[in-house]
């Protein structure tokens, strides 16, 4: 295979979910992958899965990817830097400041280390859950620092691109602040909410709907991993949770005195602020203004949705996103199609002229 | 049609999402449905949709279903009780204690009123979003009170059963306590979390993944409706949020002193308590147990998704649901397709033989 950027060999240390997934993706591109893991059985499993070969004495990797839990990342990175004095070393831990600080304290040669963080994962862990396509289309943060050269950083970018990910450069501090907001604080919020269900009656949980399931889904995450993440990024997470608690205090005060003047407005502003925030997220309910959404009624017969999409393709219109809403037993589905605003009017007119029923996108 | 329990006629007051959906479902069973709405254009729209006929002077409904916002529910129910002295009146508001108290204060004949609450909804509102299958398999709370006879309560149970819902009897107080836990407090928690994103940088939101999207999805809800719900159930919601805040305070204190002895254990217990809570939810991935999901990689070129769906149609396989995951800029999308478990293996085999790449279902 020639459509790859990295020449290899690449050494992967830690054959859990992320390490094995990276290895599988590199193997698909024909890169020589040398695997190492503290657990012989984990290593054997990853090799069985086709993730590469066992590392050998005399290996001279161009790139080493350390895929171990956050608590031990800096120690393993330092060891790899010492063992392979010509290799660039990166890691995939969910925090980026703490490992860099620890490496500097350990006196490691950080001119050959650059941290990274692929924003991808699964609720399952281990090599058994690995997949070569785990990173496709996902952001991959590359956290440069002053001691690293531009060409070194480019090598990690090539890794991300070879895996189909979208490289995003930011400092370690910016990374940690950003993931505290979009990942770590939400984990705490969801876990605390789910914890309230611990002593719920069966009558209460029988009323739970999709909203609660979605809101608490990530509360099923692994405690051992999250203790390490929360501790390593504690100050940034705490800053967000302090602000969150201030808002919560105001909400509780309003609910405790609902008849005070202004309480309606305060509650409306609380919900409206949530509307504004969620609209900032890219993807299906986000990027307000970036895409127009139209809803087409589609009969629940095989081939109808395909016919709709064929006709959209014939019109030369590229869909940015598609969501089908379809309840079991319903005779009609709603296909919500996101397109660039410039083509919305033409698309609606053309589809209507072909007999499709269009609804407004309301939500 | 004879497979119905209610004889009708049924009068529906308020032709929004819930009222029109109830009406559509009853019409499917051949029940005579008389519609009323304060807005002539809303009423005309619901009639156009086949939800029933306009109410007429002289109508003698056996059952009246009031489907108006919580704030005006008691007033409209009282009016209906007065206007139709032989009819049973129910409502579908998300709170059950406040309307009953207000009706008693208004001196209404509550011996003919029994509150109910179908646990179903959509992010969209209005008759245009209505669907006859909205209630199928969903819980429908029937909140009896001492002034109502057993046979009266049975009539609302028949309505729920005719609509395919699962009737659950509980007192108004139990209902309000339960929905505070599984719906109202989660709404506040999600809205407050989403509000933190209001001034997030683009760099931060670009890192958002499915976890944050799920956790904040319900934050897109309608402020006007939620102000009414939160005010009407304020004491129960506040009780839960006070306990939540106590837990949050402990989490923040731990994060502010991560090196104190016991902090690891405190954080592990926080996440583990969330594990326990989320495990209490029935069918924790929604209807995932009912359908099998497969993920197909689809190139981001016009016509590719249509080709996939055409081939699925040719195989005679009916999709129960479809979700396209597609990050901006990515060259490949992931189409998650839900099918009946009986056809999953055949579909995977046939698609792979036609060259499609299949992944495991997304978490």
XYZ file of C-alpha atoms in Angstrom:
726
model
C 0.000 0.000 0.000
C 1.270 3.441 -0.824
C -1.517 5.747 0.351
C 0.035 6.247 3.740
C 2.102 8.997 5.255
C 4.046 7.144 7.945
C 6.848 4.856 6.794
C 7.040 2.867 10.027
C 7.925 0.879 11.923
C 5.541 2.160 14.612
C 5.785 0.835 18.159
C 2.555 0.696 20.178
C 2.915 0.419 23.956
C -0.302 -0.749 25.588
C -2.685 -2.954 23.642
C -5.999 -1.821 25.099
C -8.853 -0.323 23.099
C -6.941 2.670 21.727
C -3.553 1.022 21.189
C -5.030 -1.968 19.396
C -7.345 0.234 17.298
C -4.400 2.402 16.178
C -2.386 -0.733 15.414
C -5.211 -2.299 13.390
C -5.618 0.852 11.325
C -1.872 1.081 10.635
C -1.706 -2.599 9.676
C -4.517 -1.991 7.168
C -2.191 0.499 5.521
C 0.693 -1.936 5.509
C 2.733 -0.247 8.244
C 5.026 -2.532 10.298
C 3.590 -2.389 13.823
C 5.521 -3.623 16.864
C 3.350 -4.245 19.927
C 4.287 -4.183 23.616
C 2.148 -4.630 26.715
C 2.901 -5.299 30.360
C 0.391 -8.152 30.184
C 1.523 -11.082 28.003
C -2.073 -12.255 27.521
C -3.253 -8.788 26.385
C -0.340 -8.679 23.951
C -1.112 -12.150 22.595
C -4.766 -11.212 22.122
C -3.876 -8.089 20.122
C -1.511 -10.099 17.936
C -4.243 -12.698 17.384
C -6.492 -9.860 16.253
C -4.019 -8.937 13.545
C -2.854 -5.734 15.222
C 0.837 -6.392 14.516
C 3.800 -8.406 15.763
C 5.453 -8.604 19.173
C 8.191 -6.006 19.656
C 11.711 -7.405 19.221
C 15.112 -6.400 20.540
C 16.748 -4.250 17.879
C 13.480 -2.652 16.661
C 14.111 0.889 15.513
C 10.687 2.533 15.459
C 10.254 5.935 13.815
C 7.268 6.639 16.076
C 6.169 5.260 19.443
C 2.544 5.621 20.590
C 2.051 5.134 24.330
C -1.520 3.992 25.010
C -1.600 3.320 28.753
C -3.778 4.722 31.564
C -3.226 8.440 32.377
C -1.591 7.749 35.771
C 1.331 5.844 34.256
C 1.595 7.651 30.925
C 4.518 9.962 31.840
C 6.545 7.141 33.392
C 6.144 4.901 30.331
C 6.827 7.783 27.921
C 10.059 8.591 29.812
C 11.112 4.956 29.612
C 10.437 4.803 25.860
C 12.352 8.059 25.258
C 15.333 6.530 27.084
C 15.085 3.139 25.386
C 14.706 4.516 21.840
C 16.930 7.591 21.528
C 16.026 8.206 17.875
C 12.253 7.824 18.032
C 9.509 10.388 18.436
C 7.138 9.452 21.266
C 3.492 10.451 21.589
C 0.691 9.345 23.904
C -3.105 9.305 23.768
C -4.047 10.196 27.345
C -7.182 12.293 27.985
C -5.145 14.940 29.823
C -2.131 16.711 28.411
C -0.616 19.141 30.962
C 0.105 16.663 33.758
C 2.109 14.150 31.650
C 4.244 16.951 30.173
C 4.977 18.442 33.597
C 5.842 15.034 34.995
C 8.141 14.289 32.054
C 9.991 17.536 32.640
C 10.309 16.684 36.335
C 11.682 13.277 35.364
C 14.289 15.000 33.180
C 13.064 13.246 30.038
C 14.116 14.429 26.574
C 10.839 16.194 25.723
C 12.311 17.466 22.441
C 11.219 14.053 21.138
C 7.819 13.960 22.933
C 4.590 15.493 21.731
C 1.303 14.628 23.410
C -1.863 13.881 21.518
C -5.442 12.910 22.266
C -7.785 11.215 19.832
C -11.373 12.181 20.715
C -12.680 8.678 20.215
C -13.628 5.859 22.496
C -16.193 3.276 23.286
C -18.048 2.186 26.388
C -16.282 -1.166 26.030
C -12.563 -1.497 26.645
C -9.689 -3.803 25.760
C -8.308 -5.175 22.500
C -11.524 -7.128 22.037
C -13.427 -3.867 21.465
C -10.803 -2.387 19.112
C -11.664 -1.335 15.572
C -9.554 0.095 12.781
C -12.237 2.674 11.966
C -12.457 4.066 15.506
C -10.826 7.381 14.577
C -12.436 8.052 11.210
C -13.787 11.575 11.130
C -12.994 12.167 14.813
C -10.914 15.110 16.093
C -7.341 14.225 17.140
C -5.733 16.878 19.321
C -1.991 17.438 18.891
C -0.670 19.370 21.863
C 2.623 20.916 20.892
C 5.045 22.599 23.287
C 7.961 25.009 22.957
C 10.569 22.256 23.067
C 9.292 20.417 20.006
C 10.149 21.166 16.389
C 7.587 21.715 13.665
C 8.686 18.615 11.767
C 8.226 16.470 14.875
C 4.673 17.723 15.283
C 4.015 16.928 11.619
C 4.800 13.278 12.255
C 1.939 12.906 14.754
C -0.318 14.768 12.345
C 0.555 12.143 9.730
C -0.420 9.403 12.178
C -3.806 11.051 12.726
C -4.355 11.505 8.993
C -3.359 7.909 8.257
C -6.054 6.836 10.717
C -8.699 9.044 9.064
C -8.862 11.478 11.996
C -8.957 15.279 11.864
C -5.786 16.727 13.457
C -6.394 19.811 15.607
C -3.446 21.646 17.123
C -3.761 23.327 20.507
C -1.591 23.818 23.573
C -1.733 21.285 26.391
C -3.346 23.922 28.624
C -6.010 24.771 26.039
C -6.677 21.065 25.515
C -7.200 20.417 29.197
C -9.479 23.447 29.567
C -11.510 22.399 26.515
C -11.971 18.745 27.433
C -12.889 19.757 30.979
C -15.799 21.642 29.409
C -16.918 19.161 26.745
C -16.048 15.855 28.413
C -14.874 15.817 32.035
C -17.390 18.150 33.712
C -20.262 16.542 31.721
C -19.106 13.153 33.055
C -19.376 14.408 36.661
C -22.762 16.027 35.986
C -24.147 12.851 34.378
C -22.744 10.565 37.079
C -24.215 12.715 39.863
C -27.604 12.751 38.125
C -27.570 8.990 37.606
C -26.563 8.540 41.258
C -29.939 10.092 42.232
C -31.582 7.043 40.634
C -29.768 4.652 42.976
C -32.630 4.491 45.450
C -35.450 5.307 43.045
C -38.593 3.189 43.265
C -39.511 0.861 40.427
C -42.579 3.040 39.862
C -40.299 6.009 39.207
C -37.861 4.241 36.893
C -40.771 2.724 34.966
C -41.593 6.274 33.848
C -38.108 6.965 32.499
C -37.984 7.996 28.865
C -35.341 8.525 26.221
C -34.433 11.943 27.643
C -33.212 10.494 30.937
C -31.475 7.614 29.159
C -29.555 10.028 26.964
C -28.728 12.381 29.819
C -27.264 9.580 31.940
C -25.770 7.265 29.283
C -22.129 8.205 29.973
C -22.680 7.545 33.686
C -22.018 3.885 32.782
C -18.314 4.713 32.315
C -15.396 2.957 34.030
C -14.639 4.319 37.555
C -10.959 3.310 37.494
C -10.193 5.268 34.323
C -12.255 8.274 35.387
C -10.597 8.600 38.799
C -7.316 9.099 36.934
C -8.773 11.592 34.458
C -10.623 13.624 37.104
C -7.559 13.843 39.344
C -5.219 14.763 36.500
C -7.448 17.609 35.312
C -9.004 18.549 38.665
C -8.417 22.341 38.595
C -9.983 22.857 35.149
C -12.953 20.620 35.947
C -13.444 22.346 39.285
C -13.558 25.779 37.625
C -16.427 24.681 35.403
C -18.279 22.913 38.209
C -18.004 26.005 40.426
C -19.727 28.061 37.731
C -22.251 25.266 37.235
C -22.977 25.198 40.965
C -23.570 28.963 41.015
C -26.185 28.510 38.280
C -27.655 25.538 40.140
C -27.891 27.568 43.344
C -29.845 30.248 41.495
C -32.164 27.624 39.988
C -32.812 26.056 43.393
C -33.461 29.469 44.978
C -35.990 30.218 42.245
C -37.721 26.859 42.678
C -37.836 27.376 46.448
C -39.703 30.679 45.970
C -41.675 30.202 42.750
C -44.169 32.969 43.575
C -41.578 35.724 43.910
C -41.707 38.313 41.112
C -39.278 37.454 38.337
C -39.289 33.700 38.938
C -40.914 32.969 35.566
C -38.292 35.013 33.822
C -35.460 33.358 35.757
C -36.684 29.874 34.822
C -37.256 30.859 31.183
C -33.711 32.234 31.041
C -32.350 29.011 32.530
C -33.971 26.896 29.813
C -33.157 29.446 27.083
C -29.477 29.480 28.108
C -29.490 25.715 27.648
C -31.041 26.175 24.185
C -28.239 28.574 23.275
C -25.539 26.272 24.595
C -26.724 23.111 22.890
C -27.083 24.985 19.598
C -23.316 25.634 19.726
C -22.529 21.945 19.330
C -21.550 20.871 15.824
C -23.531 17.981 14.413
C -27.128 17.047 14.232
C -28.667 19.652 16.504
C -25.925 22.198 16.214
C -24.186 24.540 13.888
C -27.241 26.730 13.748
C -27.043 28.689 10.553
C -24.444 26.467 8.966
C -26.905 23.996 7.485
C -30.576 24.176 6.585
C -32.733 21.240 7.550
C -35.768 20.064 5.673
C -38.065 17.231 6.659
C -39.513 14.931 4.023
C -42.353 12.482 4.672
C -41.366 9.016 3.486
C -43.722 6.051 3.196
C -42.655 3.058 5.232
C -42.161 0.755 2.242
C -38.817 -0.729 1.198
C -37.080 1.425 -1.373
C -38.891 4.695 -0.676
C -36.036 6.281 1.269
C -33.558 5.048 -1.332
C -35.693 6.655 -4.047
C -35.683 9.957 -2.142
C -31.915 9.905 -1.718
C -31.392 8.928 -5.359
C -33.434 11.910 -6.480
C -31.512 14.228 -4.157
C -28.315 12.816 -5.669
C -29.656 13.385 -9.194
C -30.246 17.011 -8.277
C -26.529 17.221 -7.457
C -27.261 18.111 -3.831
C -24.887 16.768 -1.170
C -26.503 15.899 2.160
C -24.510 17.082 5.167
C -26.503 14.958 7.580
C -29.503 12.677 7.570
C -31.731 11.522 10.373
C -34.692 9.214 9.958
C -37.423 9.411 12.572
C -39.521 6.345 12.520
C -41.554 4.782 15.271
C -42.206 1.057 15.197
C -45.517 0.449 13.476
C -45.777 3.898 11.920
C -46.689 4.015 8.250
C -44.652 7.129 7.580
C -41.133 8.151 8.519
C -39.693 11.621 8.674
C -36.342 12.055 6.923
C -34.563 15.135 8.211
C -31.951 16.220 5.694
C -29.295 18.871 6.338
C -28.016 20.764 3.309
C -26.109 23.957 2.659
C -28.504 26.917 2.971
C -27.780 27.956 -0.630
C -29.485 24.856 -2.043
C -32.413 24.606 0.369
C -35.031 26.437 -1.705
C -34.149 24.644 -4.925
C -34.218 21.287 -3.197
C -37.612 21.888 -1.592
C -39.081 23.073 -4.928
C -37.649 20.161 -6.888
C -38.715 17.548 -4.358
C -42.234 18.966 -4.153
C -42.468 18.937 -7.947
C -41.617 15.241 -7.789
C -44.455 14.607 -5.381
C -42.608 14.519 -2.046
C -44.328 16.045 0.982
C -42.079 18.483 2.837
C -42.527 19.650 6.422
C -40.799 22.524 8.058
C -37.897 21.566 10.279
C -39.293 22.735 13.597
C -37.102 21.509 16.395
C -63.517 -1.359 13.622
C -64.397 -3.343 16.691
C -61.059 -3.817 18.462
C -61.510 -0.755 20.594
C -62.558 -0.224 24.139
C -63.979 3.299 24.021
C -67.331 3.777 22.311
C -66.954 7.531 21.812
C -67.620 10.204 20.942
C -64.409 11.600 22.444
C -63.876 15.352 22.644
C -60.274 16.615 22.400
C -59.616 20.146 23.642
C -56.326 21.489 22.339
C -54.980 20.260 18.996
C -51.249 20.473 19.650
C -48.854 17.532 19.487
C -50.533 15.401 22.168
C -54.164 16.261 21.407
C -53.774 15.656 17.677
C -51.814 12.446 18.237
C -54.521 11.072 20.552
C -57.151 12.086 18.017
C -55.330 10.428 15.108
C -54.980 7.190 17.058
C -58.662 7.174 18.017
C -59.720 7.919 14.422
C -57.673 4.901 13.283
C -59.885 2.827 15.548
C -63.034 4.376 14.145
C -63.927 6.465 17.199
C -65.908 9.664 16.551
C -63.534 12.478 17.578
C -64.722 16.061 18.115
C -61.927 18.626 18.105
C -61.773 22.041 19.769
C -58.963 24.586 19.963
C -58.775 28.239 20.899
C -56.927 28.833 17.611
C -59.099 28.342 14.488
C -56.019 27.729 12.322
C -54.643 25.046 14.664
C -58.047 23.392 14.643
C -58.290 23.521 10.834
C -54.799 22.020 10.520
C -55.664 19.093 12.802
C -58.859 18.447 10.820
C -56.842 18.540 7.578
C -54.567 15.919 9.088
C -57.503 13.586 9.578
C -57.609 13.947 13.360
C -61.397 14.266 13.508
C -64.210 16.782 13.004
C -64.862 20.190 14.516
C -66.860 20.019 17.741
C -70.555 20.884 17.289
C -73.247 22.254 19.592
C -75.140 19.288 20.929
C -72.139 16.928 21.039
C -72.452 14.514 23.934
C -68.934 13.141 24.462
C -68.422 10.146 26.746
C -64.862 11.318 27.436
C -63.114 14.685 27.165
C -59.316 14.878 26.940
C -57.894 18.310 27.754
C -54.518 18.747 26.027
C -53.510 22.325 26.814
C -50.451 23.831 28.558
C -50.122 23.082 32.304
C -50.855 26.659 33.404
C -54.347 26.669 31.908
C -55.205 22.987 32.353
C -57.318 23.347 35.515
C -59.271 26.301 34.124
C -60.136 24.474 30.896
C -60.949 21.229 32.727
C -63.336 23.163 35.021
C -65.013 24.730 32.005
C -65.422 21.351 30.306
C -66.856 19.781 33.466
C -69.420 22.578 33.599
C -70.256 22.489 29.879
C -70.640 18.682 29.675
C -72.287 17.506 32.897
C -72.357 13.836 31.847
C -68.822 13.450 30.559
C -65.669 12.205 32.257
C -62.814 14.689 31.833
C -59.114 13.882 31.857
C -56.009 15.897 30.983
C -52.473 15.091 29.885
C -50.430 17.710 31.761
C -46.942 16.802 33.021
C -47.900 17.670 36.612
C -50.830 16.203 38.475
C -51.134 17.698 41.983
C -51.469 21.373 41.017
C -54.378 20.947 38.547
C -56.330 18.838 41.051
C -55.804 21.365 43.853
C -56.811 24.224 41.569
C -59.941 22.362 40.436
C -60.977 21.825 44.044
C -60.403 25.516 44.740
C -62.554 26.373 41.719
C -65.324 24.186 43.137
C -65.328 21.935 40.071
C -67.084 18.550 40.123
C -63.929 16.442 40.488
C -66.011 13.267 40.795
C -65.929 13.357 36.981
C -62.234 14.359 36.654
C -59.245 12.056 36.699
C -55.826 13.307 35.683
C -53.500 11.381 33.449
C -50.062 11.801 31.907
C -48.826 9.949 28.845
C -45.018 9.664 29.078
C -44.534 10.485 25.414
C -43.479 13.530 23.507
C -41.269 14.852 20.792
C -38.829 17.711 20.462
C -41.178 19.140 17.813
C -44.553 20.530 18.723
C -47.878 21.224 17.071
C -50.341 19.167 15.041
C -47.746 18.936 12.264
C -45.577 16.715 14.481
C -48.482 14.525 15.633
C -48.468 10.800 15.024
C -50.944 8.069 15.840
C -48.204 5.798 17.166
C -46.806 8.305 19.662
C -48.056 6.368 22.694
C -47.364 2.782 21.645
C -45.472 0.996 24.382
C -45.121 4.176 26.455
C -46.235 4.432 30.100
C -49.476 6.359 30.650
C -49.934 7.457 34.251
C -53.478 7.513 35.601
C -53.575 9.563 38.780
C -56.690 8.644 40.687
C -58.020 10.483 43.729
C -60.457 9.692 46.529
C -63.365 11.457 44.828
C -63.332 9.300 41.720
C -64.997 5.931 41.269
C -63.245 2.812 40.076
C -65.343 2.658 36.894
C -64.413 6.237 36.013
C -60.721 5.408 36.327
C -61.255 2.384 34.075
C -62.464 4.652 31.277
C -59.132 6.510 31.100
C -57.347 3.167 31.260
C -59.357 2.126 28.194
C -58.237 5.267 26.398
C -54.588 4.441 27.152
C -55.033 0.828 26.028
C -56.795 1.897 22.818
C -53.727 4.030 22.059
C -51.306 1.153 22.690
C -49.949 2.704 25.894
C -49.210 0.978 29.211
C -51.529 2.311 31.937
C -49.827 2.796 35.313
C -51.867 3.878 38.301
C -50.342 6.086 40.967
C -51.458 8.983 43.141
C -50.966 12.538 41.896
C -48.362 13.082 44.626
C -46.425 9.947 43.674
C -46.586 10.943 40.016
C -45.177 14.387 40.676
C -42.388 13.009 42.880
C -41.496 10.390 40.266
C -41.462 12.691 37.239
C -39.418 15.221 39.213
C -36.771 12.501 39.474
C -36.906 11.011 35.980
C -37.830 14.073 33.930
C -37.956 17.495 35.586
C -34.703 17.523 37.590
C -32.816 15.961 34.627
C -34.138 18.807 32.455
C -32.668 21.391 34.853
C -29.367 19.501 35.102
C -29.064 19.212 31.310
C -30.052 22.839 30.693
C -27.509 24.103 33.239
C -24.787 21.959 31.679
C -25.621 23.134 28.155
C -25.631 26.730 29.420
C -21.914 26.311 30.231
C -21.356 25.935 26.473
C -22.836 29.349 25.742
C -19.485 31.108 25.711
C -17.346 28.117 24.737
C -14.713 28.673 22.069
C -15.049 27.000 18.680
C -11.914 25.011 19.551
C -13.717 23.569 22.562
C -16.973 22.715 20.810
C -15.021 21.138 17.940
C -13.910 18.480 20.443
C -17.461 17.600 21.510
C -18.405 13.971 21.070
C -21.549 11.892 21.270
C -21.386 11.824 25.076
C -21.890 15.570 25.392
C -24.532 15.575 22.643
C -26.541 12.940 24.484
C -26.094 14.568 27.879
C -27.390 17.924 26.620
C -29.950 16.844 23.995
C -33.018 17.706 26.086
C -31.578 21.165 26.750
C -33.092 22.066 23.349
C -36.570 21.962 24.932
C -39.150 24.747 24.820
C -38.663 27.403 27.565
C -42.333 28.448 27.654
C -43.579 24.927 28.398
C -40.819 24.203 30.899
C -41.388 27.364 32.940
C -44.909 26.076 33.547
C -43.784 22.559 34.427
C -40.950 23.685 36.728
C -43.194 26.120 38.611
C -46.014 23.618 38.965
C -43.742 20.943 40.447
C -41.185 23.212 42.119
C -41.090 21.616 45.615
C -40.479 18.073 44.332
C -37.841 19.208 41.843
C -36.135 21.315 44.485
C -35.893 18.353 46.866
C -33.996 16.354 44.257
C -31.780 19.256 43.243
C -30.858 19.915 46.899
C -29.606 16.329 47.216
C -27.860 16.656 43.856
C -26.165 19.849 45.011
C -24.928 18.165 48.198
C -23.290 15.485 46.028
C -21.910 18.150 43.708
C -20.427 20.073 46.639
C -18.630 16.921 47.771
C -17.311 16.317 44.253
C -16.037 19.895 43.974
C -14.382 19.702 47.408
C -12.613 16.510 46.337
C -11.468 18.051 43.041
C -10.226 21.138 44.905
C -8.006 18.953 47.118
C -7.118 15.958 44.938
C -4.051 15.057 47.007
C -5.907 14.612 50.289
C -6.094 11.002 51.476
C -9.316 9.344 50.332
C -9.803 11.503 47.245
C -9.339 8.565 44.868
C -11.921 6.590 46.730
C -14.355 9.521 46.795
C -14.081 9.990 43.025
C -14.370 6.255 42.363
C -17.521 6.145 44.495
C -18.963 9.103 42.605
C -18.562 7.341 39.247
C -19.625 3.964 40.694
C -22.804 5.498 42.138
C -23.587 6.719 38.625
C -23.000 3.195 37.300
C -25.476 1.841 39.842
C -28.067 4.489 39.054
C -27.982 4.142 35.287
C -28.200 0.360 35.611
C -31.591 0.839 37.303
C -33.150 2.191 34.124
C -35.228 -0.369 32.290
C -34.021 -1.149 28.753
C -30.963 0.978 29.301
C -30.336 1.558 25.611
C -33.951 2.310 24.868
C -35.431 -0.030 22.346
C -32.004 -1.368 21.474
C -33.039 -4.770 22.754
C -35.861 -4.843 20.273
C -33.754 -4.157 17.192
C -30.270 -5.082 16.070
C -28.066 -2.254 14.864
C -25.370 -2.536 12.264
C -23.032 0.225 11.128
C -22.037 0.545 7.478
C -19.205 2.787 6.254
C -20.455 5.021 3.459
C -18.233 7.198 1.267
C -19.161 10.865 1.340
C -20.077 11.056 -2.353
C -23.559 11.804 -3.707
C -25.513 8.635 -4.344
C -23.543 6.284 -2.088
C -26.086 6.266 0.728
C -28.899 5.908 -1.806
C -27.092 2.926 -3.308
C -26.773 1.320 0.131
C -30.460 1.818 0.891
C -31.454 0.543 -2.562
C -29.517 -2.641 -1.979
C -31.063 -3.095 1.462
C -34.468 -2.639 -0.176
C -33.608 -5.206 -2.873
C -32.799 -7.678 -0.115
C -36.366 -7.167 1.147
C -35.110 -5.903 4.493
C -37.127 -3.157 6.182
C -35.111 -0.635 8.163
C -36.656 0.223 11.521
C -34.413 3.222 12.008
C -31.492 4.903 10.310
C -28.921 7.277 11.715
C -26.100 8.824 9.735
C -23.037 9.958 11.678
C -20.991 12.322 9.687
C -18.458 14.775 11.035
C -17.963 17.933 8.988
C -15.003 17.410 6.690
C -14.889 13.641 7.043
C -14.720 11.621 3.832
C -16.708 8.770 5.263
C -19.993 8.604 7.129
C -21.261 5.860 9.375
C -24.821 4.723 8.642
C -26.340 3.000 11.657
C -29.239 0.834 10.566
C -31.705 -0.832 12.924
C -33.336 -4.033 11.743
C -35.233 -6.903 13.292
C -32.731 -9.287 14.951
C -33.908 -12.163 12.729
C -32.521 -10.517 9.577
C -29.294 -9.081 11.016
C -26.928 -11.917 10.053
C -28.297 -12.241 6.537
C -28.089 -8.500 5.983
C -24.490 -8.283 7.201
C -23.462 -11.220 5.013
C -25.223 -9.882 1.909
C -23.883 -6.368 2.324
C -20.333 -7.604 2.872
C -20.621 -9.770 -0.236
C -21.566 -6.600 -2.144
C -18.440 -4.849 -0.892
C -19.817 -2.758 1.958
C -17.680 -2.404 5.104
C -19.595 -3.224 8.269
C -18.635 -2.144 11.786
C -20.072 -3.041 15.115
C -22.928 -0.869 16.329
C -21.870 2.498 17.731
C -21.858 2.674 21.478
